[in-house]
XYZ file of C-alpha atoms in Angstrom:
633
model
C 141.362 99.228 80.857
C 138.814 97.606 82.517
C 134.819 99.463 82.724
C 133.867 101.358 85.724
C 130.555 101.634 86.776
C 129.153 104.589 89.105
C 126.377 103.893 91.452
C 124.005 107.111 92.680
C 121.613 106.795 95.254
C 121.174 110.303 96.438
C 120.165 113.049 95.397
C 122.395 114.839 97.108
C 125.387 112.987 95.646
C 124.717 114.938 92.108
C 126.903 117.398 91.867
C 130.267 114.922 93.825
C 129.401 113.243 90.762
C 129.391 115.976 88.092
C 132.764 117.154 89.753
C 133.841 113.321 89.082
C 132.755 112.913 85.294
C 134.272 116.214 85.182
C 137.921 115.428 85.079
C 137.163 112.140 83.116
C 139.350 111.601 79.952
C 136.984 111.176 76.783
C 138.077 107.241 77.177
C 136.975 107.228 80.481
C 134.284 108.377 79.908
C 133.509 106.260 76.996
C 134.333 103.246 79.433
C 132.212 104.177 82.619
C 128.394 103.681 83.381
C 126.234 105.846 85.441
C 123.483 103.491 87.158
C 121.259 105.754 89.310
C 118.946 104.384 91.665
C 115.771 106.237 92.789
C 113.342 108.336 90.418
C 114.323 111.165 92.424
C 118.305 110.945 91.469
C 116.940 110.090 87.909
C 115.038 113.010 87.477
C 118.516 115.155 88.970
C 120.708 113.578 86.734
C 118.469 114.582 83.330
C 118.865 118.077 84.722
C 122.495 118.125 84.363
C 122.333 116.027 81.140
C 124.011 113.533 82.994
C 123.743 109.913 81.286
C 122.277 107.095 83.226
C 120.778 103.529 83.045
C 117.859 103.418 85.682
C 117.983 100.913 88.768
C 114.291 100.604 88.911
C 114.823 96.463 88.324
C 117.618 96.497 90.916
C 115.811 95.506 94.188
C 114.335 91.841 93.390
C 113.464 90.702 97.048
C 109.520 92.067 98.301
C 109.749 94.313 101.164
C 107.625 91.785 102.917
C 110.172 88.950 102.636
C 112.707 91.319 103.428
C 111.145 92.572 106.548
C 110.196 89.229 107.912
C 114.113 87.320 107.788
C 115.061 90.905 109.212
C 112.919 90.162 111.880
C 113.669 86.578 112.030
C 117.717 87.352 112.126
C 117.924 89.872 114.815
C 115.469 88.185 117.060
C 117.486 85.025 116.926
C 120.837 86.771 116.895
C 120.267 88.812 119.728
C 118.065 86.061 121.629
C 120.807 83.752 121.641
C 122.506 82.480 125.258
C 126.132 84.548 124.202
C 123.991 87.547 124.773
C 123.136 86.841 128.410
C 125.766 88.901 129.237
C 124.387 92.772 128.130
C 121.728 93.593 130.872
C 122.010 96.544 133.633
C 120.078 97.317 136.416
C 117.009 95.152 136.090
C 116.689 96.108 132.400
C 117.516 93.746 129.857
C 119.448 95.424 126.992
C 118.290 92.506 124.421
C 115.043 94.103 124.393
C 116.115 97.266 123.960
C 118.591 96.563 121.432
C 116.478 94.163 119.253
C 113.969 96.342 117.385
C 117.166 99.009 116.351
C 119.017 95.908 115.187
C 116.226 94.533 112.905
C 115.695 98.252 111.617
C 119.314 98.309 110.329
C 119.334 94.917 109.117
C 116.653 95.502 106.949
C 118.435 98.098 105.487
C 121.516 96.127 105.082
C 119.068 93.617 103.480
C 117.862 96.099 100.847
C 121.452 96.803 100.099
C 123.207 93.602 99.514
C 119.880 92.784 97.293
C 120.592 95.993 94.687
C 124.134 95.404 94.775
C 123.899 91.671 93.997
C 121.560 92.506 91.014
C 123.693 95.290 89.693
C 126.676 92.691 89.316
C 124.768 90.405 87.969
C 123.488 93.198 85.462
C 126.972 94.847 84.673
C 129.122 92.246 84.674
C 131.825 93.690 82.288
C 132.239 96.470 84.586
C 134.899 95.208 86.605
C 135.449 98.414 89.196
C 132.454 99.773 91.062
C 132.425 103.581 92.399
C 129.920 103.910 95.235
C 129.540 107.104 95.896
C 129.966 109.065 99.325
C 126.494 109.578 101.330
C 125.539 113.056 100.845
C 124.085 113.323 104.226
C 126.350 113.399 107.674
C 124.917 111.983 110.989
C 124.925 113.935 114.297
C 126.482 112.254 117.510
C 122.638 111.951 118.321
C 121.453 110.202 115.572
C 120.714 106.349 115.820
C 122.832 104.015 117.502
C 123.361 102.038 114.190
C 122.916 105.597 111.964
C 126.337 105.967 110.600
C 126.543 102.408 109.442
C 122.800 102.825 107.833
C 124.543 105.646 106.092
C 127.202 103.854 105.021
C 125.536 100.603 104.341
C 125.534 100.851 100.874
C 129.208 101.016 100.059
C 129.355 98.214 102.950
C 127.102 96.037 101.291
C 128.979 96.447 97.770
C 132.397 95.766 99.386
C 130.476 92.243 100.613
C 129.306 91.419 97.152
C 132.457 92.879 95.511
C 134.908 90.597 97.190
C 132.633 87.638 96.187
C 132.358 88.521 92.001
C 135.418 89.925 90.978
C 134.357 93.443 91.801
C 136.883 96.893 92.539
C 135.045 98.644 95.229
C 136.222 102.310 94.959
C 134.492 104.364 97.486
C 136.104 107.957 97.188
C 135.908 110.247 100.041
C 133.893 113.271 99.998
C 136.225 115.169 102.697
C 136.965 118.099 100.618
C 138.131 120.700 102.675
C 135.307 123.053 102.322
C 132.999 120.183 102.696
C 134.694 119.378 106.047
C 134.259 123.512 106.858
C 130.652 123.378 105.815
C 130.290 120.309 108.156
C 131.719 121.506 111.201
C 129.862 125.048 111.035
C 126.421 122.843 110.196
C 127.648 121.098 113.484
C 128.498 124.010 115.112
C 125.318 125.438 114.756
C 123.507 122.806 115.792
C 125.066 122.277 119.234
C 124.376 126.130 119.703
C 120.614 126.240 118.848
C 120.495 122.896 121.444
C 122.401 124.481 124.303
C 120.247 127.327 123.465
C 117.438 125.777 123.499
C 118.354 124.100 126.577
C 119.206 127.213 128.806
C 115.400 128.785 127.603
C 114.398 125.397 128.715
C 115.777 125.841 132.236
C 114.501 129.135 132.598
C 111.195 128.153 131.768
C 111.004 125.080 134.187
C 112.739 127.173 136.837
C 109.802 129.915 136.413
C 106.997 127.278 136.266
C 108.389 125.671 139.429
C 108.346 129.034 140.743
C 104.959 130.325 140.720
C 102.439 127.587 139.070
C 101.163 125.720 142.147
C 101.763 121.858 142.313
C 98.803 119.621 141.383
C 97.674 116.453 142.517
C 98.766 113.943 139.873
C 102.190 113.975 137.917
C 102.519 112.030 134.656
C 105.843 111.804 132.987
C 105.721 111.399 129.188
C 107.440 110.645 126.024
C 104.579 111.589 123.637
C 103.128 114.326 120.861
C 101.460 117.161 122.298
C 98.776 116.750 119.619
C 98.505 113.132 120.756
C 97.388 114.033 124.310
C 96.592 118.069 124.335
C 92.554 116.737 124.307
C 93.258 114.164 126.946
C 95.598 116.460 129.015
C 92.675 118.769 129.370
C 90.243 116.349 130.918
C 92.497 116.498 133.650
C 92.519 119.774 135.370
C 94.664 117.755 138.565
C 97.256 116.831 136.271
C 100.602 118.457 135.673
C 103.297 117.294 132.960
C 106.825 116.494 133.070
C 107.352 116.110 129.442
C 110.534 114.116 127.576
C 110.137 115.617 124.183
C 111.365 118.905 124.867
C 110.357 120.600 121.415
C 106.961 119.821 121.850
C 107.019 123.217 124.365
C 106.727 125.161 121.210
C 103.437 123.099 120.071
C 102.050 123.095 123.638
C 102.063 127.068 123.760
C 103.048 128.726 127.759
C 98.887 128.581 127.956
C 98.827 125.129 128.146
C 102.140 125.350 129.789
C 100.894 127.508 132.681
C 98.518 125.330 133.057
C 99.360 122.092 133.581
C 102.491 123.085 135.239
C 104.579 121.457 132.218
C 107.957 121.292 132.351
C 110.274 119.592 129.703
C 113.410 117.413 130.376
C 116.426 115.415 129.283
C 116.997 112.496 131.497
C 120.810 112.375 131.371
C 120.819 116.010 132.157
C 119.906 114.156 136.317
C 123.302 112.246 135.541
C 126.497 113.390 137.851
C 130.261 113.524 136.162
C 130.647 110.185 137.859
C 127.858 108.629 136.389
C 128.979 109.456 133.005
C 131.776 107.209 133.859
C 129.714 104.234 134.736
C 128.698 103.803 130.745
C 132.015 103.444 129.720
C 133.248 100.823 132.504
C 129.943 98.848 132.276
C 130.438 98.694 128.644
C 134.109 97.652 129.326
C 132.498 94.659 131.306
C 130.350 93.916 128.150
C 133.298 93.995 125.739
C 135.182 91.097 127.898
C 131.994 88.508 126.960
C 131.927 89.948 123.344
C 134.703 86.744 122.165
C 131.526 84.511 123.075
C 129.556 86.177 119.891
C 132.392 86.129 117.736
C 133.068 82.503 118.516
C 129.990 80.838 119.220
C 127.118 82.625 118.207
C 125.200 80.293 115.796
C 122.317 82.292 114.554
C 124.874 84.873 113.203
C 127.266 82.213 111.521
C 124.363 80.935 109.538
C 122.828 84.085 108.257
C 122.535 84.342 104.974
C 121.224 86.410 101.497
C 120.912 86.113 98.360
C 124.154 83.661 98.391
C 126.055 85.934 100.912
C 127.380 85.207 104.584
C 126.543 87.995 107.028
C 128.236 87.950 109.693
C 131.223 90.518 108.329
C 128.110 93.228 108.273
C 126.205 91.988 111.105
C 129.524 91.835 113.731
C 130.713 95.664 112.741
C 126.805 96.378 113.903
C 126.464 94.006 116.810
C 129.859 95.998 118.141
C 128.525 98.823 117.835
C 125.246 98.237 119.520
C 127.260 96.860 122.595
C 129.545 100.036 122.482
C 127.689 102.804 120.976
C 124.136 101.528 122.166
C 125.998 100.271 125.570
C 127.238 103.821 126.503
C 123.853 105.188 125.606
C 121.873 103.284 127.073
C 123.753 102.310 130.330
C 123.307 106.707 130.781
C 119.826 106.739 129.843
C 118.779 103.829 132.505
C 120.804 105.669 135.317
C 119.476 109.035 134.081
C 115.861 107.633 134.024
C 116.585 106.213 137.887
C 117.669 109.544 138.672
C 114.987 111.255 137.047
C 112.468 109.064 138.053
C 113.780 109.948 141.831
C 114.050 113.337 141.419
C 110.844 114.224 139.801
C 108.574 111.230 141.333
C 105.894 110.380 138.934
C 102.913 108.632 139.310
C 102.651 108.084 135.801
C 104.831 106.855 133.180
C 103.012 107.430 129.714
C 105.005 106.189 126.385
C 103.884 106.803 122.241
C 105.493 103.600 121.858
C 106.075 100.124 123.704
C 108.010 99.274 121.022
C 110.410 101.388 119.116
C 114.260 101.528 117.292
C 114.114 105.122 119.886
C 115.726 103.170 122.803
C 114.394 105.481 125.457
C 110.886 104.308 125.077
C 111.830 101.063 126.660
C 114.209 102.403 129.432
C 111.497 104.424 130.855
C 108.820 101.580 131.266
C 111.372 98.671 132.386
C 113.094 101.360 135.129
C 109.202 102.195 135.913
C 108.525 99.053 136.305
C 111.578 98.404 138.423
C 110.701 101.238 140.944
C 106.837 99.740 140.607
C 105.740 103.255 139.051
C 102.566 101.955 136.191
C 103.407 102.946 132.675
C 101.177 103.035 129.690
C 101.234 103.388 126.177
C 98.611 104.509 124.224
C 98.062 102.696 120.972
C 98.604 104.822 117.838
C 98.099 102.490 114.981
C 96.965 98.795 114.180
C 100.414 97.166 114.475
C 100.942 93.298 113.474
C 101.546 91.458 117.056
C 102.297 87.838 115.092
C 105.266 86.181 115.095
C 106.153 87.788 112.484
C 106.569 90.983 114.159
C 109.030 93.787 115.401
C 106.308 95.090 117.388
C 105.882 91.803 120.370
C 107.447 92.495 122.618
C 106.109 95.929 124.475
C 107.892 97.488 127.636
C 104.868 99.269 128.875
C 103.005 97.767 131.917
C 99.929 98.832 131.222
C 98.681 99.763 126.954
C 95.356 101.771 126.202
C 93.639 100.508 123.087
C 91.362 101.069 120.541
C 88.885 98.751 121.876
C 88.206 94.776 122.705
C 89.596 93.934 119.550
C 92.827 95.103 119.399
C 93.051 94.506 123.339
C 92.423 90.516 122.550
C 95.106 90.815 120.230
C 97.697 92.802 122.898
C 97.000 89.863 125.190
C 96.767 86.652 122.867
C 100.249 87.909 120.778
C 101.763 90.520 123.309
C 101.513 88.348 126.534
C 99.187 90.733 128.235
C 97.146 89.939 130.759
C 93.590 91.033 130.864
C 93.568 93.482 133.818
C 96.558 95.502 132.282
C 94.848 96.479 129.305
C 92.131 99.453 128.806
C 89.831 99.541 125.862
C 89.505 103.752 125.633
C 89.582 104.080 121.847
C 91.818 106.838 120.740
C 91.733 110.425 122.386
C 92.981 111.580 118.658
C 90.279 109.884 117.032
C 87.617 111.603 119.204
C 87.601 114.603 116.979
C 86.070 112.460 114.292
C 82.672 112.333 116.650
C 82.392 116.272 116.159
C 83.445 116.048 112.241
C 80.008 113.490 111.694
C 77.986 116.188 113.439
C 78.911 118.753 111.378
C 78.329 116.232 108.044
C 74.496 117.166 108.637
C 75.037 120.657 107.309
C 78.090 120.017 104.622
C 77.063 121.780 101.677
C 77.401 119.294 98.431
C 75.570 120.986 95.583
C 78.059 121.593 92.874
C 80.747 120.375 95.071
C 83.273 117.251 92.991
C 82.867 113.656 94.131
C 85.771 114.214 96.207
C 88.338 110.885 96.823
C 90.637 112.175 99.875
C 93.782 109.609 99.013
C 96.672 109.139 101.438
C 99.889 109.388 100.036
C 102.673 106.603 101.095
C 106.194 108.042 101.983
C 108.870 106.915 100.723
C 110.804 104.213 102.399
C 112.781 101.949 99.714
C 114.085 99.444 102.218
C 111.361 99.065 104.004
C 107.642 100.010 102.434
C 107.444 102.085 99.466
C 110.210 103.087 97.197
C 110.072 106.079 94.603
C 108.940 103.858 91.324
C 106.502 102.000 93.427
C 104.799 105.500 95.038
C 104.428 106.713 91.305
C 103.153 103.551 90.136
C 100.714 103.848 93.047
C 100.192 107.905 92.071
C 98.938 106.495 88.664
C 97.194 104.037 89.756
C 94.731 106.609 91.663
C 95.251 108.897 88.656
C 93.481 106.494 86.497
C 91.136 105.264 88.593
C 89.856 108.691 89.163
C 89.892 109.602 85.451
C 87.036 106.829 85.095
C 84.668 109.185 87.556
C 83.440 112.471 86.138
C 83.000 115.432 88.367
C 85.672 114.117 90.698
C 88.814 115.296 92.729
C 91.754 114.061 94.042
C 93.466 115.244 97.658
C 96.763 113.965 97.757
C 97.721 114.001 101.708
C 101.345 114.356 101.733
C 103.642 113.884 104.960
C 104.173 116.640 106.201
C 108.179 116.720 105.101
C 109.675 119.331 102.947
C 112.831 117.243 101.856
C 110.862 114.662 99.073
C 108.093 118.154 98.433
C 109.551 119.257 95.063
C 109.853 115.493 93.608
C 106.348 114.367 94.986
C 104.936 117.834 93.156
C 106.560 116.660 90.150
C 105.282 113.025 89.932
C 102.018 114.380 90.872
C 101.763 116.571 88.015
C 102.886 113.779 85.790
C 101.116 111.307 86.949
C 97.542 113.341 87.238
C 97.795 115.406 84.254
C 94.428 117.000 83.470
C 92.791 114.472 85.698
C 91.838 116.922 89.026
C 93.547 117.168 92.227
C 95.030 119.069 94.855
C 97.943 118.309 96.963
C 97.459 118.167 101.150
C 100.625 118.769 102.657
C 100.444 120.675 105.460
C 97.208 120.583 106.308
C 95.564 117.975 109.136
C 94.495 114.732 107.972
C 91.326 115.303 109.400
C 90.398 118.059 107.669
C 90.926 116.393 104.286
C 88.903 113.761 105.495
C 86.275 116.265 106.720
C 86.135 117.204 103.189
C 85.879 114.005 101.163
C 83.449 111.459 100.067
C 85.618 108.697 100.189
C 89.213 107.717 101.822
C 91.563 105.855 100.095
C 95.115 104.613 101.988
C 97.142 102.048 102.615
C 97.690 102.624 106.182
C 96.120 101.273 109.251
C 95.646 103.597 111.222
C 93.602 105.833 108.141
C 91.631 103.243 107.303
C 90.519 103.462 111.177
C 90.057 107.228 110.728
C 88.006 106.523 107.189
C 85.758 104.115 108.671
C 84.901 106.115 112.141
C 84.353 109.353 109.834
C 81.862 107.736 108.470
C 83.363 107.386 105.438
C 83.501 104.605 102.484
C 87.158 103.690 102.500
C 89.268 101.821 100.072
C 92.442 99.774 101.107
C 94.341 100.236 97.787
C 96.607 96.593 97.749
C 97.705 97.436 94.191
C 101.511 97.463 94.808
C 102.903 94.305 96.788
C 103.756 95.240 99.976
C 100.577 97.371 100.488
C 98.570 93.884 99.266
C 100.539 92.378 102.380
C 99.513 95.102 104.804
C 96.109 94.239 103.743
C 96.382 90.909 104.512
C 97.390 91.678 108.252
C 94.816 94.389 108.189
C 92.168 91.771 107.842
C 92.997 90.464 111.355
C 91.318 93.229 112.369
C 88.461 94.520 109.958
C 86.451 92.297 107.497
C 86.253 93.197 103.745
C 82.496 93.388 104.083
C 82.996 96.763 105.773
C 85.347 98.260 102.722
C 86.699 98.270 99.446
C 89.849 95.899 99.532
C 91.400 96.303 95.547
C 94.446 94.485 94.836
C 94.362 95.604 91.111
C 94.005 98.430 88.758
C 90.832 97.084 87.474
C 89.463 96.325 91.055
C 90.487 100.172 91.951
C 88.754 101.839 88.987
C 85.281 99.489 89.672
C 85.681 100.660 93.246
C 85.735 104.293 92.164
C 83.420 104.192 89.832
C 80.891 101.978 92.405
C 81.288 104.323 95.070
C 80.743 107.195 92.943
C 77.750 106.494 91.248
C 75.717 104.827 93.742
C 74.627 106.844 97.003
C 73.137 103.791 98.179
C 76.286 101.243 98.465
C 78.365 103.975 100.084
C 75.070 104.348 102.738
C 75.455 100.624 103.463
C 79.557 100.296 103.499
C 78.847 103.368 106.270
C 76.275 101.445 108.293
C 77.792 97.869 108.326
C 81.021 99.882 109.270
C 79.136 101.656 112.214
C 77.765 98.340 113.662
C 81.449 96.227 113.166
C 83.329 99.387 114.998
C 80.589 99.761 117.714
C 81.073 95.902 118.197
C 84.855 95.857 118.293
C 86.187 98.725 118.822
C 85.727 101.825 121.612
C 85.494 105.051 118.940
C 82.726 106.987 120.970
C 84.433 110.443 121.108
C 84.916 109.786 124.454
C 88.615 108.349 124.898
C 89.793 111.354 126.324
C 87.513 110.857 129.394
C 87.879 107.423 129.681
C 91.905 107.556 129.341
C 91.383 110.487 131.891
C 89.947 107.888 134.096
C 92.303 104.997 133.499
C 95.455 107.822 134.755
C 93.085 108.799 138.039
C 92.731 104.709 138.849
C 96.853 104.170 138.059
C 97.867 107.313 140.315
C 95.208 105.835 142.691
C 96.861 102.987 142.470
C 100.325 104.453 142.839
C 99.314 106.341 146.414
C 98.579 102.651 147.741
């Protein structure tokens, strides 16, 4: 009989597998290895006294390396002259397409690397169970979401057929699984249509009775992103793409600005639906020139493996799929755009795997309507980078810095970008002013750390965030009178096993865990920030706070490496160790005087570089006045 191994990778797959080991013969079982990957699934499986051998050593290839041939395959792939063919009215699908391809193929990298390692780990175990996804995907989840979902029984049928392996991937259609589906479907197509129909009432009402104003800005964004800029401009009103933000703008702000929330395909006629599929009819009859002479995609390669099996099912379904979708979204946005005339076109991103980003600057641009995205983090613009090639006209930046990088790596020219700062950020002016009267006798030296999520495929995966946990937890132990704030995302699907981790990880060392409140109200009430992302180390050095990059885990050391493009070490703690972490702590503790100069040399470098006045709101007010202006011409 030959062994059977049984790979977990979800939580949710626990009790599929109990049911399994369940009906297992005592040979069987005696025969078959669990091999779980993920602390989470680990710490699941001990609960059922479930036997296990842990794939922490599984994934051998740095998220870095991963991240950059990801980038370096689909941008070839998709670049190549056999994709010439998949463009639609003036918007060129390749650029749309490109940054949801790389997502998936990073993925698919992560994948192939665990199951290559796990055969060459177990390779008496000649049959390989993969268990079934626990989660199900929604017709309007990602273009590529179902084979993301999928991708790791994908990736072991690749390496299986290479080693020797039995790839049995059981199906987890039981019938009252496939009940419990459709009424989870069910209901969610209810609460939408629902949703919709208040929707409609509300617009209908607002149309009705709130007078029209002078300017109209059309917007794919966060209310929290632009609620402080959106009230600088009394002559504004809102047609707004992210339809659940109505419940964060309140009717106040509603009333208002004469905000009303859409769907752009919900502007498309019966016979536009149509279109999609007979344009993407026209794509399929160039697809043979991929198949057949595509080189980029014949020569990819991993870790010893072809990829072009993977990468065609994907490429497929990006024509197909991603064709239908996005062939409705570009007439939908042309009908929208005609419909509700905009002067303004304002995007969170320029560059996104959310495809309709993209559609609504390139139609903009096509009907010469000015779109603009404001910046929202310090994103790497090199080569290198998912993040080149922007579809908004205009962009909005943090300041001459980032605005020389926009146009030396973006192709920007100079008169299309505005150096505003952030009108997010300009809450952190009124947080300094209030420092003055902070009470701090008694209070703990207080480190306000942010907490990465976790991403295994891409950034952070569960062993690395406790390693990184412990890391802080040590650190801090070294400084008496201190406390932790853990800032957790704000997600209540990881909450339990982060709480756990925590625990273990701090001990009797103090803390307490942020998780729902605002990031700037932990920062309001620390001494120090410590993070590994961008866009906090921003908000740590314009709160006048000593930050600390912590580079301690591998592909936070490489995000400090890009980081440096934009702020010099002089102006914070960059640690790349434990030992350079606890010296940091115990520095910035102790010494009242260092922490006073990390402040002021930040003060000067930010005043120099970048545009963090508290005034962004205003100025971004101004830069939508001169575009509308602009627009009337």
């Amino acid at each position: 009989m030959n062994k059977t191994a049984i790979f977990i990778y979800e939580e949710g797959q626990v009790p599929f597998l109990k049911n399994m080991l369940s009906v297992f013969s005592e040979a069987e079982k005696k025969d078959s290895i669990v091999i779980a990957l993920g602390l989470n699934v680990e710490y699941a499986l001990k609960a059922q006294n479930i036997l296990f051998d842990s794939g922490r050593g599984l994934r051998t290839v740095s998220h870095e390396e991963s991240l950059d041939y990801a980038e370096k395959i689909g941008r070839e792939i998709l670049d190549d002259p056999t994709f010439s063919f998949l463009s639609y009215r003036d918007v060129n699908l390749v650029d749309v397409f490109v940054p949801v391809f790389q997502l998936y193929v990073i993925y698919m990298l992560y994948a192939l690397d665990v199951m290559t390692t796990l055969a060459q780990k177990y390779p008496e175990y000649k049959n390989l169970v993969v268990l079934p996804p626990s989660q199900f995907v929604f017709e309007t989840g990602g273009i590529l979401a179902e084979l993301e979902n999928t991708g790791m029984t994908d990736a072991a049928r690749l390496v299986g057929e290479k080693v020797g392996f039995t790839i049995i991937a059981p199906k987890a259609e039981r019938r009252s699984a496939s009940l419990l589906k459709r009424i989870d479907t069910a209901w969610f197509y209810f609460q939408r249509r629902l949703f919709g129909w208040f929707l409609f009432v509300l617009n209908t009402l607002i149309a009705l009775f709130v007078p029209q104003k002078k300017i109209r800005v059309l917007a794919s964004e966060y209310w929290k992103n632009i609620s402080s800029l959106i009230g600088t401009l009394p002559e504004v009103e809102i047609v707004l793409l992210d339809r659940a933000e109505s419940r964060k703008a309140g009717l106040r702000s509603i009333s208002q600005h004469r905000m009303q929330f859409i769907h752009v395909e919900n502007y498309l006629s019966r016979a536009q639906y149509k279109v999609a599929s007979q344009q993407v009819d026209s794509f399929l009859k160039q697809w043979r020139k991929v198949e057949e002479n595509n080189v980029p995609l014949t020569q990819a390669q991993f870790r010893g493996h072809a990829l072009k099996p993977l990468l065609l099912v994907a490429l497929q379904r990006l024509v197909t799929v991603g064709g239908v979708r996005a062939v409705r979204a570009i007439d939908g946005t042309y009908a929208a755009y005609k419909r509700v005339r905009p002067d303004i076109v304002m995007v969170r991103a320029g560059a996104s795997g959310q495809i309709h980003f993209a559609i609504l600057c390139y139609v903009a641009r096509a009907l010469k309507i000015p779109s603009i995205e404001l910046q929202h983090g310090l994103l790497p613009l090199g080569q290198n980078s998912f993040f080149k090639r922007r579809a908004a006209e205009y962009a909005a930046t943090y300041g001459s810095l980032t605005s020389k990088e926009f146009e030396e790596r973006a192709g920007y020219k100079q008169e299309k970008l505005f150096s505003i700062g952030s009108p997010r950020f300009d809450v952190y002016k009124t947080m300094r002013e209030k420092d003055a009267t902070r009470p701090v006798q008694g209070k703990p030296f207080t480190f306000g750390c942010i907490v990465p999520a976790i991403l295994p495929h891409s950034w952070s995966d569960s062993y690395e965030v406790v390693e990184y946990l412990q890391s802080l937890a040590s650190a801090a132990a070294r400084v008496p009178n201190s406390l932790c704030i853990l800032k957790l995302r704000p997600d209540p699907d990881n909450e339990v096993f982060y709480r756990r981790v925590i625990a273990e990880a701090f001990g009797k060392v103090p803390y307490r865990i942020a998780q729902y409140e605002s990031l700037v109200d932990v920062i309001a009430e620390s001494d120090v920030v410590v993070t590994i992302y961008s866009t906090t180390v921003l908000e740590g050095l314009i709160s006048g706070r000593p930050t600390v990059f912590n580079g301690t885990l591998a592909m936070h050391a490489a995000f400090g490496e890009d980081l440096r493009h934009y702020i010099p070490d002089e102006i914070l703690h960059v640690v790349h160790t434990q030992e350079e972490l606890t010296r940091s702590f115990e520095l910035l503790a102790r010494d009242p005087g260092h922490r006073k100069e990390l402040v002021g040399k930040a003060d000067r470098f930010m005043e120099q570089n970048f545009s963090f006045d508290g005034k962004a709101s205003q100025k971004m007010a101004d830069v939508v006045r001169k575009l509308a202006k602009k627009q009337e011409m």
